[in-house]
Amino acid sequence: MRRLLARLAASAVLVALVPGGAWALVHWGRLDLLGRIPWARLFTRPDDGSLVLVVLTLLGWLAWLLLVASLVCETIGLLTRGAVRLDLPGAGLFAPLAAVLVASIAGLAATQSQPAPGVRAADQ
């Protein structure tokens, strides 16, 4: 029961990070400020915070992209049982998290198709 809850929690984290992260960046990110930044006078007047918001939004999208790419690479590695191993440059920060999430969710799918412990195939 504890494993099932851990795997369901991993699924919830995955759903919160991938579509939830993109939703948050689309709704709360400030890429719309790119057109309003006076690029010609960027270093001659104080920043009103718009440049910082744009940079933070771009960093958020980069982190989200690296997380999704790490999840895809881990899923490919799991589906091919390690025959295909993709390592992305710069994604080392997210690789352990992606490995744990994918392995937990794969364990959830595997436990649903296997008999309970102590039950032999002939007893089913």
PDB file of C-alpha atoms in Angstrom:
ATOM      1  CA  MET A   1       0.000   0.000   0.000  1.00  0.00           C
ATOM      2  CA  ARG A   2       2.866   2.321   0.816  1.00  0.00           C
ATOM      3  CA  ARG A   3       4.483   1.720  -2.576  1.00  0.00           C
ATOM      4  CA  LEU A   4       1.220   2.463  -4.320  1.00  0.00           C
ATOM      5  CA  LEU A   5       0.903   5.772  -2.482  1.00  0.00           C
ATOM      6  CA  ALA A   6       4.495   6.677  -3.350  1.00  0.00           C
ATOM      7  CA  ARG A   7       3.872   5.918  -7.005  1.00  0.00           C
ATOM      8  CA  LEU A   8       0.646   7.892  -7.043  1.00  0.00           C
ATOM      9  CA  ALA A   9       2.498  10.784  -5.407  1.00  0.00           C
ATOM     10  CA  ALA A  10       5.166  10.577  -8.140  1.00  0.00           C
ATOM     11  CA  SER A  11       2.419  10.721 -10.756  1.00  0.00           C
ATOM     12  CA  ALA A  12       0.922  13.769  -9.061  1.00  0.00           C
ATOM     13  CA  VAL A  13       4.334  15.487  -8.953  1.00  0.00           C
ATOM     14  CA  LEU A  14       4.855  14.746 -12.629  1.00  0.00           C
ATOM     15  CA  VAL A  15       1.470  16.190 -13.536  1.00  0.00           C
ATOM     16  CA  ALA A  16       2.154  19.237 -11.384  1.00  0.00           C
ATOM     17  CA  LEU A  17       5.580  19.871 -12.936  1.00  0.00           C
ATOM     18  CA  VAL A  18       5.022  19.317 -16.635  1.00  0.00           C
ATOM     19  CA  PRO A  19       1.641  20.810 -17.526  1.00  0.00           C
ATOM     20  CA  GLY A  20       1.471  22.825 -14.302  1.00  0.00           C
ATOM     21  CA  GLY A  21       4.845  24.425 -14.881  1.00  0.00           C
ATOM     22  CA  ALA A  22       3.992  25.374 -18.443  1.00  0.00           C
ATOM     23  CA  TRP A  23       0.634  26.772 -17.322  1.00  0.00           C
ATOM     24  CA  ALA A  24       2.307  28.867 -14.621  1.00  0.00           C
ATOM     25  CA  LEU A  25       4.909  30.216 -17.035  1.00  0.00           C
ATOM     26  CA  VAL A  26       2.297  31.110 -19.648  1.00  0.00           C
ATOM     27  CA  HIS A  27       0.015  32.849 -17.147  1.00  0.00           C
ATOM     28  CA  TRP A  28       2.528  34.436 -14.777  1.00  0.00           C
ATOM     29  CA  GLY A  29       5.603  34.810 -16.986  1.00  0.00           C
ATOM     30  CA  ARG A  30       6.363  38.238 -18.401  1.00  0.00           C
ATOM     31  CA  LEU A  31       7.616  37.704 -21.936  1.00  0.00           C
ATOM     32  CA  ASP A  32       5.196  40.412 -23.046  1.00  0.00           C
ATOM     33  CA  LEU A  33       7.632  42.965 -21.602  1.00  0.00           C
ATOM     34  CA  LEU A  34      10.224  42.188 -24.306  1.00  0.00           C
ATOM     35  CA  GLY A  35       8.585  44.696 -26.647  1.00  0.00           C
ATOM     36  CA  ARG A  36       8.442  47.431 -24.017  1.00  0.00           C
ATOM     37  CA  ILE A  37      12.058  47.372 -22.855  1.00  0.00           C
ATOM     38  CA  PRO A  38      13.925  50.397 -24.241  1.00  0.00           C
ATOM     39  CA  TRP A  39      16.914  48.499 -25.618  1.00  0.00           C
ATOM     40  CA  ALA A  40      18.685  51.656 -26.845  1.00  0.00           C
ATOM     41  CA  ARG A  41      18.711  53.117 -23.319  1.00  0.00           C
ATOM     42  CA  LEU A  42      19.111  49.849 -21.438  1.00  0.00           C
ATOM     43  CA  PHE A  43      22.312  50.795 -19.614  1.00  0.00           C
ATOM     44  CA  THR A  44      21.735  54.530 -19.308  1.00  0.00           C
ATOM     45  CA  ARG A  45      18.643  54.554 -17.099  1.00  0.00           C
ATOM     46  CA  PRO A  46      17.566  52.484 -14.075  1.00  0.00           C
ATOM     47  CA  ASP A  47      15.682  49.284 -14.678  1.00  0.00           C
ATOM     48  CA  ASP A  48      12.047  49.306 -13.606  1.00  0.00           C
ATOM     49  CA  GLY A  49      12.125  45.541 -13.043  1.00  0.00           C
ATOM     50  CA  SER A  50      10.873  44.532 -16.469  1.00  0.00           C
ATOM     51  CA  LEU A  51      14.243  43.210 -17.621  1.00  0.00           C
ATOM     52  CA  VAL A  52      14.561  41.098 -14.474  1.00  0.00           C
ATOM     53  CA  LEU A  53      11.080  39.653 -15.015  1.00  0.00           C
ATOM     54  CA  VAL A  54      11.884  38.771 -18.625  1.00  0.00           C
ATOM     55  CA  VAL A  55      15.155  37.090 -17.628  1.00  0.00           C
ATOM     56  CA  LEU A  56      13.449  35.116 -14.857  1.00  0.00           C
ATOM     57  CA  THR A  57      10.702  34.001 -17.244  1.00  0.00           C
ATOM     58  CA  LEU A  58      13.265  32.879 -19.820  1.00  0.00           C
ATOM     59  CA  LEU A  59      15.177  30.964 -17.149  1.00  0.00           C
ATOM     60  CA  GLY A  60      11.912  29.343 -16.050  1.00  0.00           C
ATOM     61  CA  TRP A  61      11.176  28.187 -19.602  1.00  0.00           C
ATOM     62  CA  LEU A  62      14.721  26.853 -19.945  1.00  0.00           C
ATOM     63  CA  ALA A  63      14.419  24.891 -16.698  1.00  0.00           C
ATOM     64  CA  TRP A  64      11.011  23.531 -17.746  1.00  0.00           C
ATOM     65  CA  LEU A  65      12.406  22.491 -21.142  1.00  0.00           C
ATOM     66  CA  LEU A  66      15.364  20.708 -19.540  1.00  0.00           C
ATOM     67  CA  LEU A  67      13.031  18.905 -17.123  1.00  0.00           C
ATOM     68  CA  VAL A  68      10.752  17.706 -19.925  1.00  0.00           C
ATOM     69  CA  ALA A  69      13.740  16.637 -22.032  1.00  0.00           C
ATOM     70  CA  SER A  70      15.158  14.721 -19.048  1.00  0.00           C
ATOM     71  CA  LEU A  71      11.824  12.991 -18.540  1.00  0.00           C
ATOM     72  CA  VAL A  72      11.695  11.996 -22.205  1.00  0.00           C
ATOM     73  CA  CYS A  73      15.276  10.662 -22.102  1.00  0.00           C
ATOM     74  CA  GLU A  74      14.588   8.643 -18.950  1.00  0.00           C
ATOM     75  CA  THR A  75      11.390   7.241 -20.452  1.00  0.00           C
ATOM     76  CA  ILE A  76      13.231   6.187 -23.608  1.00  0.00           C
ATOM     77  CA  GLY A  77      15.920   4.556 -21.491  1.00  0.00           C
ATOM     78  CA  LEU A  78      13.322   2.691 -19.465  1.00  0.00           C
ATOM     79  CA  LEU A  79      11.321   1.528 -22.483  1.00  0.00           C
ATOM     80  CA  THR A  80      14.441   0.225 -24.233  1.00  0.00           C
ATOM     81  CA  ARG A  81      15.735  -1.310 -20.970  1.00  0.00           C
ATOM     82  CA  GLY A  82      18.893   0.764 -21.154  1.00  0.00           C
ATOM     83  CA  ALA A  83      19.779  -0.093 -24.760  1.00  0.00           C
ATOM     84  CA  VAL A  84      19.321   3.553 -25.729  1.00  0.00           C
ATOM     85  CA  ARG A  85      20.781   6.010 -23.244  1.00  0.00           C
ATOM     86  CA  LEU A  86      20.445   9.699 -24.042  1.00  0.00           C
ATOM     87  CA  ASP A  87      22.427  12.212 -22.000  1.00  0.00           C
ATOM     88  CA  LEU A  88      21.584  15.841 -22.537  1.00  0.00           C
ATOM     89  CA  PRO A  89      24.159  18.544 -21.914  1.00  0.00           C
ATOM     90  CA  GLY A  90      23.003  20.785 -19.090  1.00  0.00           C
ATOM     91  CA  ALA A  91      20.251  18.451 -17.926  1.00  0.00           C
ATOM     92  CA  GLY A  92      22.306  16.820 -15.167  1.00  0.00           C
ATOM     93  CA  LEU A  93      20.427  18.828 -12.559  1.00  0.00           C
ATOM     94  CA  PHE A  94      17.089  17.309 -13.541  1.00  0.00           C
ATOM     95  CA  ALA A  95      18.251  13.785 -14.437  1.00  0.00           C
ATOM     96  CA  PRO A  96      17.968  12.329 -10.890  1.00  0.00           C
ATOM     97  CA  LEU A  97      14.484  13.775 -10.412  1.00  0.00           C
ATOM     98  CA  ALA A  98      13.382  12.509 -13.824  1.00  0.00           C
ATOM     99  CA  ALA A  99      14.824   9.050 -13.117  1.00  0.00           C
ATOM    100  CA  VAL A 100      12.954   8.757  -9.824  1.00  0.00           C
ATOM    101  CA  LEU A 101       9.655   9.973 -11.276  1.00  0.00           C
ATOM    102  CA  VAL A 102       9.806   7.738 -14.344  1.00  0.00           C
ATOM    103  CA  ALA A 103      10.898   4.683 -12.359  1.00  0.00           C
ATOM    104  CA  SER A 104       8.144   5.224  -9.799  1.00  0.00           C
ATOM    105  CA  ILE A 105       5.467   5.573 -12.429  1.00  0.00           C
ATOM    106  CA  ALA A 106       6.819   2.577 -14.344  1.00  0.00           C
ATOM    107  CA  GLY A 107       6.651   0.603 -11.104  1.00  0.00           C
ATOM    108  CA  LEU A 108       3.011   1.615 -10.771  1.00  0.00           C
ATOM    109  CA  ALA A 109       2.252   0.211 -14.222  1.00  0.00           C
ATOM    110  CA  ALA A 110       4.249  -2.938 -13.480  1.00  0.00           C
ATOM    111  CA  THR A 111       2.488  -3.662 -10.188  1.00  0.00           C
ATOM    112  CA  GLN A 112      -0.903  -3.400 -11.818  1.00  0.00           C
ATOM    113  CA  SER A 113      -0.023  -6.166 -14.268  1.00  0.00           C
ATOM    114  CA  GLN A 114       1.718  -8.526 -11.819  1.00  0.00           C
ATOM    115  CA  PRO A 115       0.053 -10.856  -9.301  1.00  0.00           C
ATOM    116  CA  ALA A 116       0.147 -10.058  -5.611  1.00  0.00           C
ATOM    117  CA  PRO A 117       3.197 -11.247  -3.643  1.00  0.00           C
ATOM    118  CA  GLY A 118       2.886 -14.861  -2.586  1.00  0.00           C
ATOM    119  CA  VAL A 119       0.401 -15.732  -5.344  1.00  0.00           C
ATOM    120  CA  ARG A 120       1.696 -18.118  -7.986  1.00  0.00           C
ATOM    121  CA  ALA A 121       0.570 -17.966 -11.580  1.00  0.00           C
ATOM    122  CA  ALA A 122      -1.152 -21.368 -11.235  1.00  0.00           C
ATOM    123  CA  ASP A 123      -3.277 -20.073  -8.330  1.00  0.00           C
ATOM    124  CA  GLN A 124      -4.879 -17.305 -10.345  1.00  0.00           C
TER     125      GLN A 124
END
